[in-house]
PDB file of C-alpha atoms in Angstrom:
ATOM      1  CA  UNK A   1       0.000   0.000   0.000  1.00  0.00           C
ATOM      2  CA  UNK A   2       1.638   3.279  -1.534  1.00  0.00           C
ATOM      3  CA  UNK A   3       1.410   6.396   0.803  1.00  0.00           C
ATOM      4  CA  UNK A   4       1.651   8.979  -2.176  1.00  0.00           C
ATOM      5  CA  UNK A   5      -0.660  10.918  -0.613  1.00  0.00           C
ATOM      6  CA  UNK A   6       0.522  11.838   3.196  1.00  0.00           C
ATOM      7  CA  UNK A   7       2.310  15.417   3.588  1.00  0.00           C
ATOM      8  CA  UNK A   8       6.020  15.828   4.219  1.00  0.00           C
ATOM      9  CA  UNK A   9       6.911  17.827   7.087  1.00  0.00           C
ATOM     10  CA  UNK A  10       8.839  21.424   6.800  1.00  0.00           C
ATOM     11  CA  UNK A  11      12.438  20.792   5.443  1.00  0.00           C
ATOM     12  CA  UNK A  12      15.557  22.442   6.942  1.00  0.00           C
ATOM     13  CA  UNK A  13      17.974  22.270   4.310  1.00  0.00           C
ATOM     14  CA  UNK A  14      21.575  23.502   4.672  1.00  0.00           C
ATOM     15  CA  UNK A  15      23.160  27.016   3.562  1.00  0.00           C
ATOM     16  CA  UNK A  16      25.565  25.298   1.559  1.00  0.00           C
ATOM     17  CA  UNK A  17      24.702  22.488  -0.404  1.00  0.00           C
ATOM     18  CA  UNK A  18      27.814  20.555  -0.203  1.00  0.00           C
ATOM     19  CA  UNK A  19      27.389  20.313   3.766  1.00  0.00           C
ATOM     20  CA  UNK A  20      24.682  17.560   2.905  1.00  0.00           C
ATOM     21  CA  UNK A  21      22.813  17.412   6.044  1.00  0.00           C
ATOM     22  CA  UNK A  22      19.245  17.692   5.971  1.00  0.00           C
ATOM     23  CA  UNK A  23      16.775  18.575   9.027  1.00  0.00           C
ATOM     24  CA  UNK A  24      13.211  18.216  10.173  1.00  0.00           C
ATOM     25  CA  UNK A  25      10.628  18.093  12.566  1.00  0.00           C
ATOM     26  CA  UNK A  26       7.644  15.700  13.432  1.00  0.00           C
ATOM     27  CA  UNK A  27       4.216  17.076  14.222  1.00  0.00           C
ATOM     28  CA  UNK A  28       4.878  15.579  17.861  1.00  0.00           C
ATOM     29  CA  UNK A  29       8.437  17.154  18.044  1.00  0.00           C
ATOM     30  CA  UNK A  30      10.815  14.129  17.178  1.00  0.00           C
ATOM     31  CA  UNK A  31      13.861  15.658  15.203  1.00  0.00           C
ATOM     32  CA  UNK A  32      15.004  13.856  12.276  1.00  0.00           C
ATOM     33  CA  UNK A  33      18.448  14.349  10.858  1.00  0.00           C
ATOM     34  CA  UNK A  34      19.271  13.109   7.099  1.00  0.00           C
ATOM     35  CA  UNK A  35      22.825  13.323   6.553  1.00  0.00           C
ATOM     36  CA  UNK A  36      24.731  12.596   3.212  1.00  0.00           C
ATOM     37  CA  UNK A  37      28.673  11.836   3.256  1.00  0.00           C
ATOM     38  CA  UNK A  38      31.228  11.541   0.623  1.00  0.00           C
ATOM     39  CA  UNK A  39      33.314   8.720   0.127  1.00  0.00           C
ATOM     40  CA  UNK A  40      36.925   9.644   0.077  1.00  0.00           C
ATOM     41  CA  UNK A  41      37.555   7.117  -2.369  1.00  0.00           C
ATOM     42  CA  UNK A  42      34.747   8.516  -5.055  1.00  0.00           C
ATOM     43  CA  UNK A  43      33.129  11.396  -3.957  1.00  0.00           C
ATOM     44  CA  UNK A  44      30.236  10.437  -6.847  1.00  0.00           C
ATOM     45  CA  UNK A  45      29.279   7.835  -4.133  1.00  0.00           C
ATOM     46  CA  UNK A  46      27.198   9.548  -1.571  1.00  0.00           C
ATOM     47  CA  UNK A  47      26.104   7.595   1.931  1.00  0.00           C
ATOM     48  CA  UNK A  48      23.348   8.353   3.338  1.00  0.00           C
ATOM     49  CA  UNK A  49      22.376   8.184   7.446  1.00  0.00           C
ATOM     50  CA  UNK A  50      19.418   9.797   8.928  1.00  0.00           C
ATOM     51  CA  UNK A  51      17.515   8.696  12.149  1.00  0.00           C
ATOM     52  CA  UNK A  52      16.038  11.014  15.232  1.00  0.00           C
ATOM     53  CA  UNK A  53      18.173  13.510  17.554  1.00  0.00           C
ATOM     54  CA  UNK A  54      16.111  14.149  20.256  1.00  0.00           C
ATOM     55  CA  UNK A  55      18.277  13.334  23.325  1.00  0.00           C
ATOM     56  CA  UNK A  56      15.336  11.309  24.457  1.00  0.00           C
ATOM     57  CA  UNK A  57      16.032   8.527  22.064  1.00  0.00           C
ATOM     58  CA  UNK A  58      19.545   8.385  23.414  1.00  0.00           C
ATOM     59  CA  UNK A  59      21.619   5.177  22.022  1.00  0.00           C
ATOM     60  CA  UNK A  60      18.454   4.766  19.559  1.00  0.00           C
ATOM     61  CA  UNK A  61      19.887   7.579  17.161  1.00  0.00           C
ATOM     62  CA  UNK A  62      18.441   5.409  14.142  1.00  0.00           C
ATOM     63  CA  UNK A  63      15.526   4.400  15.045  1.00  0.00           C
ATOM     64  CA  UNK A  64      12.074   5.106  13.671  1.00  0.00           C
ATOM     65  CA  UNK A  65       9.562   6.674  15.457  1.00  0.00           C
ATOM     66  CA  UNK A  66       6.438   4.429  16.178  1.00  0.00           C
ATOM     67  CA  UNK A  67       4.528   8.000  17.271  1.00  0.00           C
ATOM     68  CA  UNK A  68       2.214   6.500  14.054  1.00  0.00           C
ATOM     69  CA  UNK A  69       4.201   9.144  11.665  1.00  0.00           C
ATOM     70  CA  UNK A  70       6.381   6.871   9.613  1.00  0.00           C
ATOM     71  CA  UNK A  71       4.831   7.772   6.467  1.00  0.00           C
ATOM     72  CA  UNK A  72       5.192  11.263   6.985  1.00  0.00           C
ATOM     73  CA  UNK A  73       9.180  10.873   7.796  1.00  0.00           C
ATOM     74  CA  UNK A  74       9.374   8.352   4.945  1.00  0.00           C
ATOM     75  CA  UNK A  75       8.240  10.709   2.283  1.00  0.00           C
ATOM     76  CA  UNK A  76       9.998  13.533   3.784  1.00  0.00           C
ATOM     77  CA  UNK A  77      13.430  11.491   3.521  1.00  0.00           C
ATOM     78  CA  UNK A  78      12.359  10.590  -0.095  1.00  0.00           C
ATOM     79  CA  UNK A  79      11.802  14.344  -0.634  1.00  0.00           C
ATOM     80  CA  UNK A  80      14.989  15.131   1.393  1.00  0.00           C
ATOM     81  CA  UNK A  81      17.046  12.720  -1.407  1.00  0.00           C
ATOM     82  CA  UNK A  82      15.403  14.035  -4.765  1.00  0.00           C
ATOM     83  CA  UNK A  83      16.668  17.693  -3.095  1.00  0.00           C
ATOM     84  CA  UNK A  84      20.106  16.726  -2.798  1.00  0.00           C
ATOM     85  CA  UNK A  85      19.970  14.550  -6.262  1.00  0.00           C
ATOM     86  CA  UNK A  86      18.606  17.774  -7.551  1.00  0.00           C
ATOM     87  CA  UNK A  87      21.478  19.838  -6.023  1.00  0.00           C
ATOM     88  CA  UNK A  88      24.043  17.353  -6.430  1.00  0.00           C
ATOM     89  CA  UNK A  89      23.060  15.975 -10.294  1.00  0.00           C
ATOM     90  CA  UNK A  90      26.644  14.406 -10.783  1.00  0.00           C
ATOM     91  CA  UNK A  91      26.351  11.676  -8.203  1.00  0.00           C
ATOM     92  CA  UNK A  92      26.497   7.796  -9.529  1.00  0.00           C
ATOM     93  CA  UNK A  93      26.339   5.950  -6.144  1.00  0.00           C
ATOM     94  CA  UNK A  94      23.740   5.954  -3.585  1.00  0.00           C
ATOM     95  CA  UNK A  95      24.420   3.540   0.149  1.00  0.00           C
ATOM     96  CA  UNK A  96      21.937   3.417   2.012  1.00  0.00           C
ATOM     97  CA  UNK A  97      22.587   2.010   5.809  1.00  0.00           C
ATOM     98  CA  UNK A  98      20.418   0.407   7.650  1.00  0.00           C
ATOM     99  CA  UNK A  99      21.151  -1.045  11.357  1.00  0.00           C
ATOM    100  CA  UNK A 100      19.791  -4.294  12.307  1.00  0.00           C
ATOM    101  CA  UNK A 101      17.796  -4.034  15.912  1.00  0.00           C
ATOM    102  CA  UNK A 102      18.923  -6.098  18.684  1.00  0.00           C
ATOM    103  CA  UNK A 103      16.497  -8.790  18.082  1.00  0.00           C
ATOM    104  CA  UNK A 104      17.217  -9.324  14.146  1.00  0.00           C
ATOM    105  CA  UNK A 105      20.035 -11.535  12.807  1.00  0.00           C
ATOM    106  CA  UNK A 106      23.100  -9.973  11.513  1.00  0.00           C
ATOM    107  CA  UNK A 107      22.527 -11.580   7.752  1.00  0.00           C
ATOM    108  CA  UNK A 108      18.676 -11.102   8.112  1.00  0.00           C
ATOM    109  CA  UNK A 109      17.770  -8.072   6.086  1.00  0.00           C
ATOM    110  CA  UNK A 110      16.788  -5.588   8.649  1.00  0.00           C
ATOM    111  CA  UNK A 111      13.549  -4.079   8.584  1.00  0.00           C
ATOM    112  CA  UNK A 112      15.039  -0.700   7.569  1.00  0.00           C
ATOM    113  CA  UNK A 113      15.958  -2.458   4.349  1.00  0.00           C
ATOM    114  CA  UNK A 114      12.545  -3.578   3.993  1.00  0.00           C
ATOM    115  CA  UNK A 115      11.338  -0.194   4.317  1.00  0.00           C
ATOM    116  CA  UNK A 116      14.646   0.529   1.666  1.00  0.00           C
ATOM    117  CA  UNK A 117      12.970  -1.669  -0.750  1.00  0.00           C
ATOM    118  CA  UNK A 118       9.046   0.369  -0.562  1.00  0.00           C
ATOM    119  CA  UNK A 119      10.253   3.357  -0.682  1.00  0.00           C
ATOM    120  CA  UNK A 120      13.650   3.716  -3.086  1.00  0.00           C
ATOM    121  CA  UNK A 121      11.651   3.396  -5.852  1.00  0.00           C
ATOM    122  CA  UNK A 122       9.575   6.609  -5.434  1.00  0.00           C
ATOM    123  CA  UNK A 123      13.093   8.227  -5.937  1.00  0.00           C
ATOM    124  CA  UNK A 124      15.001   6.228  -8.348  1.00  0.00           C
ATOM    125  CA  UNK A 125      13.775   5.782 -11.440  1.00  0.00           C
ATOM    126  CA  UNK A 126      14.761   2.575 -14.648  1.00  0.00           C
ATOM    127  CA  UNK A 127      18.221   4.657 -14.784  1.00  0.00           C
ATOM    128  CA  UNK A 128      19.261   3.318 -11.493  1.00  0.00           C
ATOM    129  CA  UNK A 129      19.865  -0.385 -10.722  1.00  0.00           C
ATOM    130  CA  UNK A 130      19.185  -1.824  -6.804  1.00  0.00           C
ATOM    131  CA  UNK A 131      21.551  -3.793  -4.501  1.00  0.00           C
ATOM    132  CA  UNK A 132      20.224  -4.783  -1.206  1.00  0.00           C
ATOM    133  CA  UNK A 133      23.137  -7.079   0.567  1.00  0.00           C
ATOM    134  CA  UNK A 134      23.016  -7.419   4.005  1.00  0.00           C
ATOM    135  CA  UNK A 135      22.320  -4.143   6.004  1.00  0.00           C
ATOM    136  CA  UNK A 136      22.699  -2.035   3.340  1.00  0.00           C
ATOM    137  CA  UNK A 137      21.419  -0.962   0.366  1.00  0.00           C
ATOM    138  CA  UNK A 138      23.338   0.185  -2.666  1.00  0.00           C
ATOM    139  CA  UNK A 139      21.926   2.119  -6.079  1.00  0.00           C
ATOM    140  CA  UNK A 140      23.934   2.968  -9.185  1.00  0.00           C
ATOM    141  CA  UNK A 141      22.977   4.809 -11.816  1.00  0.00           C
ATOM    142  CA  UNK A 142      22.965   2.453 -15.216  1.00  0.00           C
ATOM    143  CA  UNK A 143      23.345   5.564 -17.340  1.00  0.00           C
ATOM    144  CA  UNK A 144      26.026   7.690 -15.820  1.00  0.00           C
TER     145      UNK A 144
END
């Protein structure tokens, strides 16, 4: 079930473009944090990190909220990656990280990749090709 239609919340996006981190706020107050690094090796491959920052969730940086707003974040981070794709048209690698939870195997795909796999797609179109191994998630352009 697609969630095209819920809102996005206000995005705080940074002065300078290259600083790559990405902010915003939950209706309930949670603060979100999407953060894109360079790798030193190719700076065309971007990784991306975001989870909350409220010092409530201390030690649980990454995890979602279950405040019953995931959609909401969700489509803000997918909004939050077309802006920097948009700013940043050059880039060829996309790594996506996700943490397993305490509970989950380490080889089991965690359910941030699951949430990965329903979601990339709203971003990335044919161009881009999808590798999901282990916790993280990988897209390359085809084209570039």
């Amino acid at each position: 079930m697609e969630h095209h239609s819920v809102e996005i919340y206000k995005i705080i996006i940074p002065v300078i473009s290259t600083a790559g981190v990405y902010y915003f706020t939950t209706d309930k107050g949670v603060n979100y944090e999407v953060r894109f690094g360079r790798r030193q090796d190719n700076i065309l491959h971007a990784t991306i990190v975001f989870g909350v920052t409220n010092d409530e969730y201390e030690g649980e940086e990454y995890s979602l909220t279950n405040k019953g707003e995931m959609y909401r974040v969700m489509n803000t981070i997918v909004a939050v990656v077309k802006l920097f794709m948009e700013q940043h048209p050059k880039m060829v690698t996309y790594e996506f990280t996700g943490l397993a939870k305490s509970d989950e195997p380490e080889d089991k795909l965690t359910s941030r990749i699951n949430l990965y796999k329903r979601y990339l797609p709203q971003i990335f179109d044919a161009d881009w090709k999808f590798d999901y191994s282990g916790g993280n998630t990988i897209v390359i352009n085809r084209i570039k």
